[in-house]
PDB file of C-alpha atoms in Angstrom:
ATOM      1  CA  MET A   1       0.050  -0.029   0.042  1.00 57.00           C
ATOM      2  CA  ALA A   2       1.337   3.413  -0.990  1.00 71.00           C
ATOM      3  CA  ARG A   3       0.637   5.727   1.974  1.00 71.00           C
ATOM      4  CA  LYS A   4       1.891   9.331   1.796  1.00 76.00           C
ATOM      5  CA  ALA A   5       1.579  12.006   4.493  1.00 78.00           C
ATOM      6  CA  ILE A   6       0.651  15.340   2.965  1.00 72.00           C
ATOM      7  CA  HIS A   7       1.768  18.662   4.517  1.00 76.00           C
ATOM      8  CA  SER A   8       1.218  22.169   3.578  1.00 75.00           C
ATOM      9  CA  ASP A   9       2.986  25.133   5.101  1.00 83.00           C
ATOM     10  CA  GLN A  10      -0.115  27.239   4.087  1.00 78.00           C
ATOM     11  CA  ALA A  11      -2.162  25.340   6.637  1.00 71.00           C
ATOM     12  CA  PRO A  12      -1.597  25.010  10.499  1.00 73.00           C
ATOM     13  CA  LYS A  13       0.885  22.266  11.333  1.00 77.00           C
ATOM     14  CA  ALA A  14      -0.318  19.349  13.430  1.00 75.00           C
ATOM     15  CA  ILE A  15      -0.525  20.010  17.184  1.00 72.00           C
ATOM     16  CA  GLY A  16      -0.262  16.260  17.905  1.00 80.00           C
ATOM     17  CA  PRO A  17       0.571  12.949  16.501  1.00 83.00           C
ATOM     18  CA  TYR A  18      -1.530  13.275  13.276  1.00 77.00           C
ATOM     19  CA  SER A  19      -0.892  14.253   9.759  1.00 76.00           C
ATOM     20  CA  GLN A  20      -2.726  17.169   8.041  1.00 74.00           C
ATOM     21  CA  ALA A  21      -3.792  14.491   5.401  1.00 65.00           C
ATOM     22  CA  VAL A  22      -2.879  11.118   4.270  1.00 70.00           C
ATOM     23  CA  GLN A  23      -3.009   9.942   0.625  1.00 68.00           C
ATOM     24  CA  VAL A  24      -3.307   6.321  -0.312  1.00 71.00           C
ATOM     25  CA  ASP A  25      -3.650   4.368  -3.580  1.00 71.00           C
ATOM     26  CA  ALA A  26      -6.853   2.610  -4.111  1.00 65.00           C
ATOM     27  CA  GLY A  27      -6.992  -0.577  -2.121  1.00 72.00           C
ATOM     28  CA  LYS A  28      -9.150  -2.570   0.362  1.00 81.00           C
ATOM     29  CA  MET A  29     -10.629  -0.086   2.969  1.00 83.00           C
ATOM     30  CA  THR A  30     -11.521  -1.311   6.456  1.00 86.00           C
ATOM     31  CA  PHE A  31     -13.626   0.859   8.734  1.00 83.00           C
ATOM     32  CA  LEU A  32     -13.195   0.238  12.314  1.00 85.00           C
ATOM     33  CA  SER A  33     -16.161   1.037  14.693  1.00 85.00           C
ATOM     34  CA  GLY A  34     -15.408   3.128  17.749  1.00 90.00           C
ATOM     35  CA  GLN A  35     -13.747   1.270  20.536  1.00 91.00           C
ATOM     36  CA  ILE A  36     -14.400   2.181  24.145  1.00 91.00           C
ATOM     37  CA  PRO A  37     -12.283   0.880  27.045  1.00 94.00           C
ATOM     38  CA  LEU A  38     -13.977  -2.513  27.604  1.00 88.00           C
ATOM     39  CA  ASN A  39     -11.960  -5.393  28.688  1.00 91.00           C
ATOM     40  CA  PRO A  40     -12.834  -8.090  25.953  1.00 89.00           C
ATOM     41  CA  ALA A  41     -12.444 -10.837  28.407  1.00 91.00           C
ATOM     42  CA  THR A  42     -14.878  -9.476  31.040  1.00 91.00           C
ATOM     43  CA  MET A  43     -16.862  -6.852  28.926  1.00 86.00           C
ATOM     44  CA  GLU A  44     -16.251  -4.566  31.901  1.00 92.00           C
ATOM     45  CA  MET A  45     -14.808  -1.069  31.757  1.00 92.00           C
ATOM     46  CA  VAL A  46     -11.109  -0.971  32.690  1.00 95.00           C
ATOM     47  CA  GLN A  47     -10.460   0.586  36.008  1.00 91.00           C
ATOM     48  CA  GLY A  48      -8.346   3.809  36.197  1.00 94.00           C
ATOM     49  CA  ASP A  49      -8.043   7.236  34.676  1.00 97.00           C
ATOM     50  CA  VAL A  50      -8.287   8.304  31.105  1.00 98.00           C
ATOM     51  CA  VAL A  51      -4.705   7.183  30.447  1.00 98.00           C
ATOM     52  CA  ALA A  52      -5.756   3.504  31.389  1.00 98.00           C
ATOM     53  CA  GLN A  53      -8.887   3.888  29.314  1.00 97.00           C
ATOM     54  CA  ALA A  54      -6.998   5.165  26.269  1.00 98.00           C
ATOM     55  CA  GLU A  55      -4.464   2.286  26.587  1.00 97.00           C
ATOM     56  CA  GLN A  56      -7.403  -0.253  26.400  1.00 95.00           C
ATOM     57  CA  VAL A  57      -8.998   1.523  23.510  1.00 94.00           C
ATOM     58  CA  MET A  58      -5.713   1.232  21.534  1.00 96.00           C
ATOM     59  CA  GLU A  59      -5.380  -2.447  22.465  1.00 93.00           C
ATOM     60  CA  ASN A  60      -9.015  -3.047  21.305  1.00 91.00           C
ATOM     61  CA  LEU A  61      -8.266  -1.240  17.908  1.00 90.00           C
ATOM     62  CA  LYS A  62      -5.064  -3.254  17.600  1.00 91.00           C
ATOM     63  CA  ALA A  63      -6.934  -6.481  17.983  1.00 91.00           C
ATOM     64  CA  VAL A  64      -9.586  -5.479  15.412  1.00 89.00           C
ATOM     65  CA  LEU A  65      -6.860  -4.461  12.938  1.00 89.00           C
ATOM     66  CA  ALA A  66      -4.990  -7.756  13.547  1.00 89.00           C
ATOM     67  CA  ALA A  67      -8.322  -9.693  12.785  1.00 88.00           C
ATOM     68  CA  SER A  68      -8.397  -7.836   9.548  1.00 87.00           C
ATOM     69  CA  GLY A  69      -4.751  -8.721   8.741  1.00 86.00           C
ATOM     70  CA  LEU A  70      -3.706  -5.179   9.419  1.00 87.00           C
ATOM     71  CA  ASP A  71      -1.796  -3.141  11.953  1.00 94.00           C
ATOM     72  CA  PHE A  72      -1.544   0.647  12.909  1.00 96.00           C
ATOM     73  CA  SER A  73       0.646   1.332   9.835  1.00 94.00           C
ATOM     74  CA  HIS A  74      -2.431   0.764   7.732  1.00 92.00           C
ATOM     75  CA  VAL A  75      -4.517   3.405   9.520  1.00 94.00           C
ATOM     76  CA  VAL A  76      -5.149   6.478   7.409  1.00 91.00           C
ATOM     77  CA  ARG A  77      -7.834   8.276   9.584  1.00 94.00           C
ATOM     78  CA  CYS A  78      -9.023   8.384  13.172  1.00 97.00           C
ATOM     79  CA  THR A  79     -11.511  10.258  15.221  1.00 98.00           C
ATOM     80  CA  ILE A  80     -11.044  10.571  18.930  1.00 98.00           C
ATOM     81  CA  TYR A  81     -14.065  11.427  21.094  1.00 98.00           C
ATOM     82  CA  LEU A  82     -13.359  12.751  24.581  1.00 98.00           C
ATOM     83  CA  THR A  83     -15.769  13.598  27.316  1.00 98.00           C
ATOM     84  CA  ASN A  84     -13.174  16.243  28.605  1.00 98.00           C
ATOM     85  CA  LEU A  85     -11.103  18.055  26.156  1.00 98.00           C
ATOM     86  CA  GLY A  86      -8.829  18.769  29.015  1.00 98.00           C
ATOM     87  CA  ASP A  87      -7.612  15.113  28.664  1.00 98.00           C
ATOM     88  CA  PHE A  88      -6.330  15.825  25.158  1.00 97.00           C
ATOM     89  CA  ALA A  89      -2.668  15.792  25.939  1.00 97.00           C
ATOM     90  CA  LYS A  90      -2.918  12.619  28.084  1.00 98.00           C
ATOM     91  CA  VAL A  91      -4.795  10.686  25.345  1.00 98.00           C
ATOM     92  CA  ASN A  92      -2.462  12.208  22.653  1.00 96.00           C
ATOM     93  CA  GLU A  93       0.532  10.692  24.411  1.00 96.00           C
ATOM     94  CA  VAL A  94      -0.936   7.118  24.489  1.00 97.00           C
ATOM     95  CA  TYR A  95      -2.355   7.452  20.977  1.00 97.00           C
ATOM     96  CA  GLY A  96       1.106   8.692  19.638  1.00 95.00           C
ATOM     97  CA  ARG A  97       2.889   5.677  20.932  1.00 96.00           C
ATOM     98  CA  HIS A  98       0.968   3.360  18.618  1.00 97.00           C
ATOM     99  CA  PHE A  99       1.885   5.097  15.312  1.00 93.00           C
ATOM    100  CA  THR A 100       5.451   5.031  14.089  1.00 84.00           C
ATOM    101  CA  GLY A 101       6.368   7.124  11.098  1.00 84.00           C
ATOM    102  CA  ALA A 102       3.834   9.408   9.670  1.00 86.00           C
ATOM    103  CA  PRO A 103       0.581   9.208  11.847  1.00 92.00           C
ATOM    104  CA  PRO A 104      -2.837   9.115  10.207  1.00 94.00           C
ATOM    105  CA  ALA A 105      -5.010  12.156   9.644  1.00 91.00           C
ATOM    106  CA  ARG A 106      -7.207  12.734  12.692  1.00 95.00           C
ATOM    107  CA  ALA A 107      -9.945  14.747  14.303  1.00 95.00           C
ATOM    108  CA  THR A 108     -10.550  15.084  18.080  1.00 97.00           C
ATOM    109  CA  VAL A 109     -13.846  16.188  19.433  1.00 98.00           C
ATOM    110  CA  GLN A 110     -15.401  16.720  22.811  1.00 98.00           C
ATOM    111  CA  VAL A 111     -18.750  14.992  23.476  1.00 98.00           C
ATOM    112  CA  SER A 112     -21.222  15.161  26.292  1.00 98.00           C
ATOM    113  CA  ALA A 113     -21.213  11.468  26.983  1.00 98.00           C
ATOM    114  CA  LEU A 114     -20.022   8.000  25.615  1.00 96.00           C
ATOM    115  CA  PRO A 115     -21.384   4.620  26.088  1.00 92.00           C
ATOM    116  CA  LYS A 116     -21.032   2.960  29.523  1.00 93.00           C
ATOM    117  CA  GLY A 117     -19.580   6.142  30.928  1.00 95.00           C
ATOM    118  CA  ALA A 118     -16.342   5.825  28.922  1.00 96.00           C
ATOM    119  CA  GLN A 119     -14.074   8.986  28.964  1.00 98.00           C
ATOM    120  CA  VAL A 120     -12.603   8.146  25.505  1.00 98.00           C
ATOM    121  CA  GLU A 121     -13.660   6.457  22.286  1.00 95.00           C
ATOM    122  CA  ILE A 122     -11.635   6.112  18.980  1.00 96.00           C
ATOM    123  CA  ASP A 123     -12.612   4.952  15.611  1.00 94.00           C
ATOM    124  CA  ALA A 124     -10.373   4.333  12.512  1.00 93.00           C
ATOM    125  CA  ILE A 125     -10.133   3.789   8.841  1.00 93.00           C
ATOM    126  CA  ALA A 126      -7.394   1.502   7.416  1.00 90.00           C
ATOM    127  CA  VAL A 127      -6.358   0.774   3.938  1.00 89.00           C
ATOM    128  CA  SER A 128      -4.372  -2.323   2.717  1.00 84.00           C
TER     129      SER A 128
END
């Protein structure tokens, strides 16, 4: 898969681990539903702060990617949903550790609530 990060000096540079845009050749697209911090073995929310929740969300995304024969290098777009935008830096740090090289394009939004009282949810689009 040809995957190219796009950058323009005429637009604001990224303020976190994401690219302004990611361009890919046509290929098989996989759309990952939003993951919340549920432990897949117990289907219970993980205990702890937003960092612990973000770690579980990324592990859940990793598992779905693997089931598709993919990994984080195939992700071209994510959306992060936070119930408190004040947690942006903490979640950004966890999220950023999972992407080596050029990170995917991304949006982060604050929402009033998430399923099961989660503090963070992330969805993704991957291309192979």
